[in-house]
Tab-separated table of C-alpha atoms in Angstrom:
chain	number	residue	atom	x	y	z
W	11	MET	CA	29.984	4.466	32.095
W	12	GLU	CA	27.767	2.796	29.851
W	13	ASN	CA	26.313	6.165	28.628
W	14	LYS	CA	29.421	8.130	28.435
W	15	GLU	CA	29.800	6.685	25.064
W	16	ILE	CA	29.136	9.230	22.297
W	17	TRP	CA	26.260	7.781	20.991
W	18	LEU	CA	24.470	11.457	19.277
W	19	GLU	CA	27.001	13.696	17.693
W	20	THR	CA	24.056	15.050	15.450
W	21	LEU	CA	20.576	14.777	13.986
W	22	ILE	CA	21.456	15.118	10.878
W	23	THR	CA	21.147	11.839	8.413
W	24	ASN	CA	21.654	11.236	5.122
W	25	SER	CA	18.317	9.989	4.273
W	26	PRO	CA	14.689	9.523	5.608
W	27	GLN	CA	15.976	5.550	6.548
W	28	GLU	CA	18.582	6.970	8.528
W	29	GLY	CA	16.810	9.192	10.161
W	30	ARG	CA	14.162	5.952	11.249
W	31	GLU	CA	17.001	4.139	12.705
W	32	LEU	CA	18.097	6.275	14.451
W	33	ALA	CA	15.018	7.510	15.800
W	34	ILE	CA	15.445	3.488	16.703
W	35	LYS	CA	18.721	3.751	18.371
W	36	MET	CA	17.481	6.757	20.391
W	37	ALA	CA	14.081	4.601	22.164
W	38	ARG	CA	16.674	1.544	22.529
W	39	LYS	CA	19.483	3.772	24.299
W	40	SER	CA	16.464	6.221	26.519
W	41	ILE	CA	15.256	2.342	27.325
W	42	ALA	CA	19.538	1.178	28.814
W	43	THR	CA	19.676	3.979	30.752
W	44	ILE	CA	16.986	2.946	32.647
W	45	GLN	CA	17.823	-0.640	32.302
W	46	THR	CA	21.464	-0.567	32.551
W	47	ASN	CA	21.715	-4.125	32.625
W	48	ALA	CA	22.358	-5.074	28.667
W	49	GLU	CA	21.865	-9.386	29.210
W	50	THR	CA	18.650	-8.410	31.516
W	51	ARG	CA	17.308	-6.679	28.573
W	52	ASN	CA	18.489	-9.277	26.064
W	53	ASN	CA	16.440	-11.946	28.727
W	54	MET	CA	13.234	-9.114	28.416
W	55	ARG	CA	13.048	-9.144	24.220
W	56	SER	CA	11.018	-11.550	24.240
W	57	ASP	CA	8.516	-9.691	27.234
W	58	TYR	CA	7.792	-6.781	23.771
W	59	ALA	CA	8.767	-9.102	20.891
W	60	ASN	CA	5.731	-10.836	20.967
W	61	ASP	CA	3.429	-9.022	22.413
W	62	THR	CA	1.032	-6.828	19.778
W	63	ALA	CA	0.261	-4.131	22.461
W	64	GLN	CA	3.988	-3.477	23.659
W	65	LEU	CA	5.191	-3.557	19.611
W	66	ILE	CA	2.776	-0.695	19.280
W	67	ALA	CA	3.741	1.709	21.758
W	68	SER	CA	7.783	1.208	21.054
W	69	ALA	CA	6.065	2.193	17.174
W	70	ASN	CA	5.093	5.305	19.317
W	71	VAL	CA	8.300	6.299	20.794
W	72	ILE	CA	9.880	5.772	17.277
W	73	ALA	CA	7.207	8.243	15.944
W	74	ILE	CA	7.971	10.609	18.027
W	75	GLU	CA	11.718	10.624	17.927
W	76	PHE	CA	11.146	9.973	13.951
W	77	GLN	CA	9.673	13.564	14.194
W	78	THR	CA	11.945	15.124	15.817
W	79	ILE	CA	15.171	13.903	13.034
W	80	ALA	CA	13.073	15.034	10.195
W	81	ALA	CA	12.421	18.314	11.294
W	82	ALA	CA	16.388	18.799	12.255
W	83	ASN	CA	16.690	17.457	8.727
W	84	ASN	CA	13.975	19.996	7.522
W	85	TYR	CA	12.072	16.855	6.040
W	86	TRP	CA	15.201	15.908	3.357
W	87	LYS	CA	14.141	18.252	0.984
W	88	LYS	CA	16.490	19.445	-1.417
W	89	GLN	CA	16.978	23.486	-1.568
O	18	MET	CA	11.043	22.190	49.617
O	19	GLU	CA	12.699	19.751	47.646
O	20	ASN	CA	12.011	21.313	43.732
O	21	LYS	CA	13.108	24.730	45.435
O	22	GLU	CA	16.689	23.117	44.067
O	23	ILE	CA	17.169	24.858	40.732
O	24	TRP	CA	17.896	22.543	38.617
O	25	LEU	CA	16.316	24.214	34.975
O	26	GLU	CA	18.540	27.355	33.996
O	27	THR	CA	18.146	25.946	30.606
O	28	LEU	CA	17.365	24.423	27.318
O	29	ILE	CA	20.565	24.607	26.127
O	30	THR	CA	22.461	22.185	25.984
O	31	ASN	CA	26.012	21.582	23.851
O	32	SER	CA	25.297	18.432	21.827
O	33	PRO	CA	22.683	16.440	20.491
O	34	GLN	CA	23.903	13.566	23.442
O	35	GLU	CA	23.609	16.501	26.295
O	36	GLY	CA	20.545	17.049	25.165
O	37	ARG	CA	19.712	13.051	25.827
O	38	GLU	CA	20.552	13.692	29.336
O	39	LEU	CA	18.568	16.556	30.061
O	40	ALA	CA	15.395	15.092	28.748
O	41	ILE	CA	15.564	11.727	30.894
O	42	LYS	CA	16.819	14.576	33.834
O	43	MET	CA	13.544	16.185	32.816
O	44	ALA	CA	11.532	13.090	32.780
O	45	ARG	CA	12.587	12.051	35.989
O	46	LYS	CA	12.218	14.833	38.234
O	47	SER	CA	8.445	15.087	37.016
O	48	ILE	CA	8.098	11.456	38.674
O	49	ALA	CA	10.256	12.699	41.962
O	50	THR	CA	7.551	15.736	41.956
O	51	ILE	CA	4.683	13.813	42.455
O	52	GLN	CA	6.560	10.753	44.186
O	53	THR	CA	8.672	12.973	47.016
O	54	ASN	CA	9.693	10.382	49.236
O	55	ALA	CA	13.309	9.271	47.952
O	56	GLU	CA	13.324	6.015	49.332
O	57	THR	CA	9.733	4.904	47.994
O	58	ARG	CA	11.358	6.053	44.525
O	59	ASN	CA	14.176	3.881	44.852
O	60	ASN	CA	12.087	1.461	46.150
O	61	MET	CA	10.135	0.963	42.810
O	62	ARG	CA	12.872	1.346	40.539
O	63	SER	CA	12.854	-2.386	39.713
O	64	ASP	CA	9.002	-1.903	39.620
O	65	TYR	CA	9.496	-0.353	36.103
O	66	ALA	CA	13.076	-1.240	35.045
O	67	ASN	CA	12.182	-5.000	35.169
O	68	ASP	CA	9.084	-3.831	33.285
O	69	THR	CA	9.115	-3.687	29.246
O	70	ALA	CA	5.907	-2.248	28.946
O	71	GLN	CA	7.347	1.070	31.454
O	72	LEU	CA	10.743	1.095	29.960
O	73	ILE	CA	8.357	1.626	26.388
O	74	ALA	CA	6.240	3.979	28.459
O	75	SER	CA	9.059	6.034	29.367
O	76	ALA	CA	10.857	6.292	26.428
O	77	ASN	CA	7.926	7.937	25.192
O	78	VAL	CA	8.148	10.454	27.575
O	79	ILE	CA	11.495	10.817	26.798
O	80	ALA	CA	11.325	11.576	23.510
O	81	ILE	CA	8.889	14.019	24.433
O	82	GLU	CA	11.330	15.306	26.773
O	83	PHE	CA	14.016	15.728	23.514
O	84	GLN	CA	11.449	17.531	21.360
O	85	THR	CA	11.628	20.361	23.783
O	86	ILE	CA	14.740	20.124	24.166
O	87	ALA	CA	15.962	20.277	20.160
O	88	ALA	CA	13.387	23.166	19.044
O	89	ALA	CA	14.528	24.740	21.480
O	90	ASN	CA	18.459	24.175	20.679
O	91	ASN	CA	17.646	24.785	16.877
O	92	TYR	CA	18.890	21.252	16.210
O	93	TRP	CA	22.178	21.397	17.251
O	94	LYS	CA	22.614	23.356	13.355
O	95	LYS	CA	25.556	25.004	12.544
O	96	GLN	CA	24.880	28.302	11.969
I	10	MET	CA	-17.719	26.520	40.890
I	11	GLU	CA	-14.225	25.851	41.487
I	12	ASN	CA	-13.013	26.598	37.776
I	13	LYS	CA	-14.355	29.651	37.363
I	14	GLU	CA	-10.811	30.980	39.781
I	15	ILE	CA	-8.964	32.890	37.258
I	16	TRP	CA	-4.814	30.418	37.885
I	17	LEU	CA	-3.571	30.704	33.774
I	18	GLU	CA	-3.472	34.337	33.662
I	19	THR	CA	-0.144	33.611	31.081
I	20	LEU	CA	1.805	30.935	29.740
I	21	ILE	CA	4.742	33.114	29.993
I	22	THR	CA	7.275	32.513	33.081
I	23	ASN	CA	10.750	33.782	33.698
I	24	SER	CA	13.093	30.669	33.693
I	25	PRO	CA	12.188	26.907	32.436
I	26	GLN	CA	11.745	25.853	35.767
I	27	GLU	CA	8.955	28.207	36.330
I	28	GLY	CA	7.969	26.475	33.449
I	29	ARG	CA	7.920	23.081	34.503
I	30	GLU	CA	5.987	24.819	37.879
I	31	LEU	CA	3.064	25.835	35.626
I	32	ALA	CA	3.418	22.501	33.464
I	33	ILE	CA	3.117	20.208	36.317
I	34	LYS	CA	-0.034	23.135	37.233
I	35	MET	CA	-1.671	22.520	34.593
I	36	ALA	CA	-1.761	19.087	34.941
I	37	ARG	CA	-3.191	19.472	37.883
I	38	LYS	CA	-5.908	21.247	37.236
I	39	SER	CA	-6.771	18.878	34.284
I	40	ILE	CA	-7.932	16.148	37.151
I	41	ALA	CA	-9.248	18.948	39.151
I	42	THR	CA	-11.803	19.401	36.892
I	43	ILE	CA	-12.859	16.438	36.169
I	44	GLN	CA	-12.247	14.755	39.942
I	45	THR	CA	-13.706	17.987	41.297
I	46	ASN	CA	-14.378	16.809	44.708
I	47	ALA	CA	-10.413	17.510	46.482
I	48	GLU	CA	-11.413	15.080	49.112
I	49	THR	CA	-11.422	12.436	46.693
I	50	ARG	CA	-8.115	13.330	44.906
I	51	ASN	CA	-5.822	13.593	48.081
I	52	ASN	CA	-7.575	9.472	49.423
I	53	MET	CA	-6.441	8.866	45.517
I	54	ARG	CA	-3.296	10.244	45.605
I	55	SER	CA	-1.622	7.291	46.927
I	56	ASP	CA	-3.446	5.574	43.818
I	57	TYR	CA	-0.751	7.083	41.234
I	58	ALA	CA	2.185	8.097	43.549
I	59	ASN	CA	2.933	4.690	44.349
I	60	ASP	CA	2.255	2.945	40.885
I	61	THR	CA	5.253	3.244	39.045
I	62	ALA	CA	3.359	3.324	35.931
I	63	GLN	CA	0.560	5.610	36.548
I	64	LEU	CA	3.749	8.037	37.433
I	65	ILE	CA	5.479	7.286	33.846
I	66	ALA	CA	1.623	8.679	32.290
I	67	SER	CA	2.098	11.331	34.298
I	68	ALA	CA	5.214	12.622	33.592
I	69	ASN	CA	3.737	12.151	29.801
I	70	VAL	CA	1.434	14.488	30.374
I	71	ILE	CA	3.436	17.195	32.244
I	72	ALA	CA	6.059	17.025	29.051
I	73	ILE	CA	3.334	17.819	26.821
I	74	GLU	CA	2.042	20.480	28.784
I	75	PHE	CA	5.761	21.629	29.222
I	76	GLN	CA	6.209	21.824	25.105
I	77	THR	CA	3.913	24.097	24.780
I	78	ILE	CA	4.992	26.284	27.869
I	79	ALA	CA	8.717	26.589	26.901
I	80	ALA	CA	7.201	27.293	22.953
I	81	ALA	CA	5.415	30.486	24.598
I	82	ASN	CA	8.389	31.262	26.203
I	83	ASN	CA	10.588	31.436	22.932
I	84	TYR	CA	12.715	28.649	24.876
I	85	TRP	CA	13.149	31.730	27.465
I	86	LYS	CA	16.381	32.441	24.911
I	87	LYS	CA	17.782	35.540	25.511
I	88	GLN	CA	17.055	38.332	22.432
P	8	MET	CA	-28.105	14.534	14.875
P	9	GLU	CA	-26.109	15.335	17.967
P	10	ASN	CA	-22.880	16.220	16.131
P	11	LYS	CA	-24.805	19.160	13.591
P	12	GLU	CA	-24.747	21.353	16.462
P	13	ILE	CA	-22.710	23.896	15.644
P	14	TRP	CA	-19.804	24.390	19.196
P	15	LEU	CA	-16.807	25.266	17.132
P	16	GLU	CA	-16.397	28.099	15.637
P	17	THR	CA	-12.917	29.107	16.722
P	18	LEU	CA	-10.118	28.263	17.995
P	19	ILE	CA	-9.661	32.119	19.087
P	20	THR	CA	-10.201	32.235	22.599
P	21	ASN	CA	-9.789	35.304	24.747
P	22	SER	CA	-7.407	34.168	27.605
P	23	PRO	CA	-4.919	30.844	28.399
P	24	GLN	CA	-7.591	30.276	30.620
P	25	GLU	CA	-10.912	30.172	27.980
P	26	GLY	CA	-8.198	28.002	25.825
P	27	ARG	CA	-8.238	25.349	28.482
P	28	GLU	CA	-12.235	25.358	28.718
P	29	LEU	CA	-12.419	24.668	25.037
P	30	ALA	CA	-9.347	22.255	25.771
P	31	ILE	CA	-11.835	20.516	28.173
P	32	LYS	CA	-14.947	21.089	26.001
P	33	MET	CA	-13.130	18.804	22.815
P	34	ALA	CA	-11.748	16.170	24.546
P	35	ARG	CA	-15.432	16.164	25.736
P	36	LYS	CA	-17.315	16.429	22.289
P	37	SER	CA	-14.433	13.588	21.154
P	38	ILE	CA	-15.861	10.991	23.639
P	39	ALA	CA	-19.470	11.862	22.969
P	40	THR	CA	-19.562	11.348	18.610
P	41	ILE	CA	-18.017	8.074	19.806
P	42	GLN	CA	-20.625	7.134	22.547
P	43	THR	CA	-23.381	9.053	21.696
P	44	ASN	CA	-25.740	8.161	24.494
P	45	ALA	CA	-25.705	10.578	26.662
P	46	GLU	CA	-27.321	8.429	29.683
P	47	THR	CA	-24.626	6.118	28.906
P	48	ARG	CA	-22.317	8.807	29.612
P	49	ASN	CA	-23.055	9.890	32.428
P	50	ASN	CA	-23.428	6.658	34.160
P	51	MET	CA	-19.926	5.463	32.914
P	52	ARG	CA	-18.381	8.792	34.519
P	53	SER	CA	-17.779	7.677	38.337
P	54	ASP	CA	-15.686	4.548	35.735
P	55	TYR	CA	-13.249	7.161	34.580
P	56	ALA	CA	-13.097	9.962	37.801
P	57	ASN	CA	-12.382	8.143	40.301
P	58	ASP	CA	-9.540	5.741	37.936
P	59	THR	CA	-6.337	8.030	38.196
P	60	ALA	CA	-5.019	5.722	35.395
P	61	GLN	CA	-7.914	7.145	33.210
P	62	LEU	CA	-8.066	10.795	35.101
P	63	ILE	CA	-4.312	11.048	34.059
P	64	ALA	CA	-4.389	9.884	30.445
P	65	SER	CA	-7.507	12.357	30.269
P	66	ALA	CA	-5.155	14.918	31.018
P	67	ASN	CA	-2.642	14.336	28.310
P	68	VAL	CA	-5.735	14.773	25.812
P	69	ILE	CA	-6.525	17.543	27.514
P	70	ALA	CA	-2.202	18.969	27.055
P	71	ILE	CA	-2.524	18.059	23.284
P	72	GLU	CA	-5.725	20.076	22.769
P	73	PHE	CA	-5.292	22.892	24.360
P	74	GLN	CA	-0.906	22.363	22.120
P	75	THR	CA	-3.311	23.622	19.361
P	76	ILE	CA	-5.400	26.083	20.875
P	77	ALA	CA	-2.182	27.428	22.400
P	78	ALA	CA	-0.747	27.854	18.709
P	79	ALA	CA	-3.658	29.094	17.729
P	80	ASN	CA	-3.939	31.842	19.867
P	81	ASN	CA	0.086	33.065	19.308
P	82	TYR	CA	-0.593	31.904	23.294
P	83	TRP	CA	-1.678	35.091	24.417
P	84	LYS	CA	0.856	36.823	23.042
P	85	LYS	CA	0.425	40.727	22.833
P	86	GLN	CA	1.919	42.324	20.115
F	24	MET	CA	-9.540	-2.829	-2.510
F	25	GLU	CA	-11.178	-0.501	0.376
F	26	ASN	CA	-8.092	1.604	0.434
F	27	LYS	CA	-8.154	2.675	-3.158
F	28	GLU	CA	-11.301	4.507	-2.459
F	29	ILE	CA	-10.004	8.047	-2.230
F	30	TRP	CA	-11.398	9.707	1.032
F	31	LEU	CA	-9.093	12.335	1.863
F	32	GLU	CA	-8.584	14.480	-0.756
F	33	THR	CA	-7.383	17.246	1.345
F	34	LEU	CA	-7.169	18.695	5.103
F	35	ILE	CA	-8.816	22.208	4.360
F	36	THR	CA	-11.804	22.301	5.333
F	37	ASN	CA	-14.099	25.112	6.146
F	38	SER	CA	-14.287	25.591	9.708
F	39	PRO	CA	-12.535	24.038	12.821
F	40	GLN	CA	-15.776	21.500	13.212
F	41	GLU	CA	-15.430	20.464	9.937
F	42	GLY	CA	-11.482	19.720	10.933
F	43	ARG	CA	-12.929	17.400	13.947
F	44	GLU	CA	-14.652	15.812	11.294
F	45	LEU	CA	-11.987	15.300	9.810
F	46	ALA	CA	-10.087	14.295	12.255
F	47	ILE	CA	-12.506	11.599	13.181
F	48	LYS	CA	-13.051	10.173	9.911
F	49	MET	CA	-8.905	9.857	9.815
F	50	ALA	CA	-8.717	7.688	13.122
F	51	ARG	CA	-11.875	5.448	11.804
F	52	LYS	CA	-10.010	5.410	8.965
F	53	SER	CA	-6.766	3.939	10.655
F	54	ILE	CA	-8.685	1.157	11.876
F	55	ALA	CA	-10.588	0.189	8.860
F	56	THR	CA	-6.705	0.262	8.130
F	57	ILE	CA	-5.550	-2.808	10.160
F	58	GLN	CA	-9.044	-4.148	10.506
F	59	THR	CA	-10.857	-4.403	6.935
F	60	ASN	CA	-13.919	-6.454	8.150
F	61	ALA	CA	-16.818	-4.185	8.462
F	62	GLU	CA	-19.063	-6.951	10.078
F	63	THR	CA	-16.314	-7.174	12.848
F	64	ARG	CA	-15.423	-3.961	13.593
F	65	ASN	CA	-19.558	-3.148	13.556
F	66	ASN	CA	-19.545	-6.136	17.118
F	67	MET	CA	-16.599	-4.626	18.540
F	68	ARG	CA	-18.046	-0.983	18.462
F	69	SER	CA	-19.308	-1.812	22.019
F	70	ASP	CA	-15.946	-2.496	23.143
F	71	TYR	CA	-14.859	0.567	23.270
F	72	ALA	CA	-18.273	2.368	23.091
F	73	ASN	CA	-18.805	1.325	25.958
F	74	ASP	CA	-15.694	1.157	27.853
F	75	THR	CA	-13.596	4.625	29.105
F	76	ALA	CA	-10.448	3.846	29.048
F	77	GLN	CA	-10.390	3.019	25.360
F	78	LEU	CA	-13.373	6.417	25.377
F	79	ILE	CA	-9.938	8.143	26.430
F	80	ALA	CA	-8.016	7.098	23.804
F	81	SER	CA	-9.659	7.093	21.162
F	82	ALA	CA	-10.380	11.249	21.424
F	83	ASN	CA	-6.233	11.815	22.155
F	84	VAL	CA	-5.852	9.528	18.492
F	85	ILE	CA	-8.796	12.769	17.480
F	86	ALA	CA	-6.406	15.045	19.418
F	87	ILE	CA	-3.091	14.014	16.965
F	88	GLU	CA	-4.962	14.453	14.104
F	89	PHE	CA	-6.867	17.481	14.967
F	90	GLN	CA	-3.823	18.985	15.457
F	91	THR	CA	-2.158	18.467	11.920
F	92	ILE	CA	-5.419	18.823	10.314
F	93	ALA	CA	-5.713	22.563	12.584
F	94	ALA	CA	-1.661	24.160	11.030
F	95	ALA	CA	-3.262	22.517	8.006
F	96	ASN	CA	-5.906	25.394	7.797
F	97	ASN	CA	-4.125	27.893	9.154
F	98	TYR	CA	-6.324	27.862	12.695
F	99	TRP	CA	-9.169	28.731	10.516
F	100	LYS	CA	-7.500	32.222	10.517
F	101	LYS	CA	-8.888	35.074	8.522
F	102	GLN	CA	-5.499	36.232	6.576
U	3	MET	CA	19.390	-7.769	6.920
U	4	GLU	CA	15.713	-6.617	6.061
U	5	ASN	CA	16.539	-3.587	6.919
U	6	LYS	CA	18.741	-3.285	4.221
U	7	GLU	CA	16.266	-2.608	1.346
U	8	ILE	CA	15.589	0.462	0.970
U	9	TRP	CA	12.116	1.890	1.883
U	10	LEU	CA	11.893	5.256	2.861
U	11	GLU	CA	13.253	7.978	0.286
U	12	THR	CA	11.409	10.701	0.899
U	13	LEU	CA	8.496	12.112	2.439
U	14	ILE	CA	6.841	13.550	-0.482
U	15	THR	CA	3.479	12.681	-1.548
U	16	ASN	CA	1.753	13.209	-3.626
U	17	SER	CA	-1.813	13.791	-2.029
U	18	PRO	CA	-3.621	13.407	1.851
U	19	GLN	CA	-4.205	9.911	0.888
U	20	GLU	CA	-0.743	8.707	-0.345
U	21	GLY	CA	0.761	10.535	2.759
U	22	ARG	CA	-1.314	8.520	5.092
U	23	GLU	CA	-0.312	5.072	3.138
U	24	LEU	CA	2.652	6.291	4.043
U	25	ALA	CA	2.298	7.138	7.898
U	26	ILE	CA	0.909	3.789	8.055
U	27	LYS	CA	4.076	1.867	6.242
U	28	MET	CA	5.859	3.845	9.008
U	29	ALA	CA	4.235	2.185	11.632
U	30	ARG	CA	4.387	-1.197	10.185
U	31	LYS	CA	8.043	-0.871	9.520
U	32	SER	CA	8.442	-0.362	12.753
U	33	ILE	CA	7.055	-3.472	14.186
U	34	ALA	CA	8.764	-5.031	11.651
U	35	THR	CA	12.420	-3.958	12.667
U	36	ILE	CA	11.247	-5.540	16.856
U	37	GLN	CA	9.754	-8.277	15.621
U	38	THR	CA	11.877	-8.986	13.097
U	39	ASN	CA	9.945	-12.808	12.532
U	40	ALA	CA	7.208	-12.274	9.502
U	41	GLU	CA	5.821	-15.023	10.242
U	42	THR	CA	5.514	-14.619	13.960
U	43	ARG	CA	3.749	-11.172	13.324
U	44	ASN	CA	1.232	-12.971	10.953
U	45	ASN	CA	0.605	-15.097	13.665
U	46	MET	CA	0.211	-12.431	15.858
U	47	ARG	CA	-2.378	-10.388	13.161
U	48	SER	CA	-5.039	-11.224	15.208
U	49	ASP	CA	-3.970	-10.584	17.649
U	50	TYR	CA	-4.527	-6.737	17.222
U	51	ALA	CA	-6.905	-6.592	14.424
U	52	ASN	CA	-9.968	-7.988	17.318
U	53	ASP	CA	-8.497	-6.112	20.047
U	54	THR	CA	-9.814	-2.121	20.196
U	55	ALA	CA	-7.443	-0.986	22.553
U	56	GLN	CA	-4.557	-2.009	20.415
U	57	LEU	CA	-6.339	-0.994	17.380
U	58	ILE	CA	-6.767	2.578	19.105
U	59	ALA	CA	-3.029	2.377	19.575
U	60	SER	CA	-2.150	2.105	16.108
U	61	ALA	CA	-3.875	4.820	15.010
U	62	ASN	CA	-2.409	6.486	18.006
U	63	VAL	CA	0.962	5.608	15.784
U	64	ILE	CA	-0.547	6.464	12.763
U	65	ALA	CA	-1.356	10.112	13.740
U	66	ILE	CA	1.651	10.316	14.698
U	67	GLU	CA	3.364	9.452	11.653
U	68	PHE	CA	1.619	11.917	9.061
U	69	GLN	CA	1.404	14.810	11.428
U	70	THR	CA	5.402	14.661	10.326
U	71	ILE	CA	4.469	13.601	7.019
U	72	ALA	CA	1.658	16.045	6.825
U	73	ALA	CA	4.212	18.815	7.025
U	74	ALA	CA	7.125	17.527	5.427
U	75	ASN	CA	4.458	18.522	2.837
U	76	ASN	CA	3.504	21.202	3.404
U	77	TYR	CA	0.384	19.849	3.953
U	78	TRP	CA	-0.481	19.594	0.365
U	79	LYS	CA	-1.028	23.050	0.135
U	80	LYS	CA	-0.616	24.747	-3.651
U	81	GLN	CA	1.980	27.679	-3.047
């Protein structure tokens, strides 16, 4: 089962930028959980990569995931 | 009554990844509460699994549910 | 006046699952406040119950309402 | 100027239900600020009151406004 | 450069209603940053002012911006 | 690899307005991560800059990103 791989052990990252990368990964994993066929996902890629409305909607998801990650990391503030 | 099954006893999970799984379950249960016919839901599955805009919208829901779960778990930080 | 019934006395619920039920109720009440005709609402039901995009949008609303309820209940943590 | 009327003196309400009413008022005021013509707004009412997708989108706005109001009221918890 | 004007010195406002006004300003500035031509923006105004779906989407943005402003102002609670 | 440039070292900014600029940058970087071809992105620019629905959706993303940045900066309150 694809989702039984452990891909999310922690929300803690070394930097805000790594937090962005994790946010993108989380968004992608959500989609892969619903559309489990990797080839189908690849074939659909141009559907959204060339549609600005869908690109903006994707950015909305990333922004929400990043909120969670940023809070988990206490905004990467030095203590 | 379908919804009388107890499916959400706690928001606490052992790991972030289990938190993701719970977020997905919560999103699915919302849909099942509105469209109560399981066969209809199955028949509609390809409507969204093959539509990138709907996959992205689904990821948006999962991201919001996960925010709640992550906060409930204090972001799975070791104390 | 429909909305003068008292339907929301508290955000506190006994369990997460009751919190989900309240979230769904809150979403439905919002719609009933705008479309006040119950028969019209019933007639429109198939419009969204059979449209996956609208089911996903409904799940988005439920997820947001649940965030509020979960915070109000301190995530149902034992103290 | 329509918006110079003072309509939002406080976010504090006596009950969660009054908080819902305020959330709805806030959403409506946002729309009235953009579409300032009351007659035009009235004429457009059936556009969204009879369109489930727009009713759901409206419920999304109300849910977000209510989050703010609920936090302001400390979720109406007795202290 | 249009955006070099200083238009956001603080998130603190004297009242919730001024907070609403700032939320609307922030939403408008976002749009002006992407569509930098003021005449084009003016010409597009009827596109959304007469489209209820877009009015609702605008209200969604205002609600999110207001969440931030309300938190910044500690919900305008007397201390 | 485009994304290996370090573009997000911190969420801390000197002012709310710089926070807005960072929010816009974060939204743009999300889109650039999905549509990696800069020329394609430039060609698509008029797709959303002239479509009010997409401008509003973009403003929604910026509002969410700004929430995170504002929290990270403790709303730029003097301590």
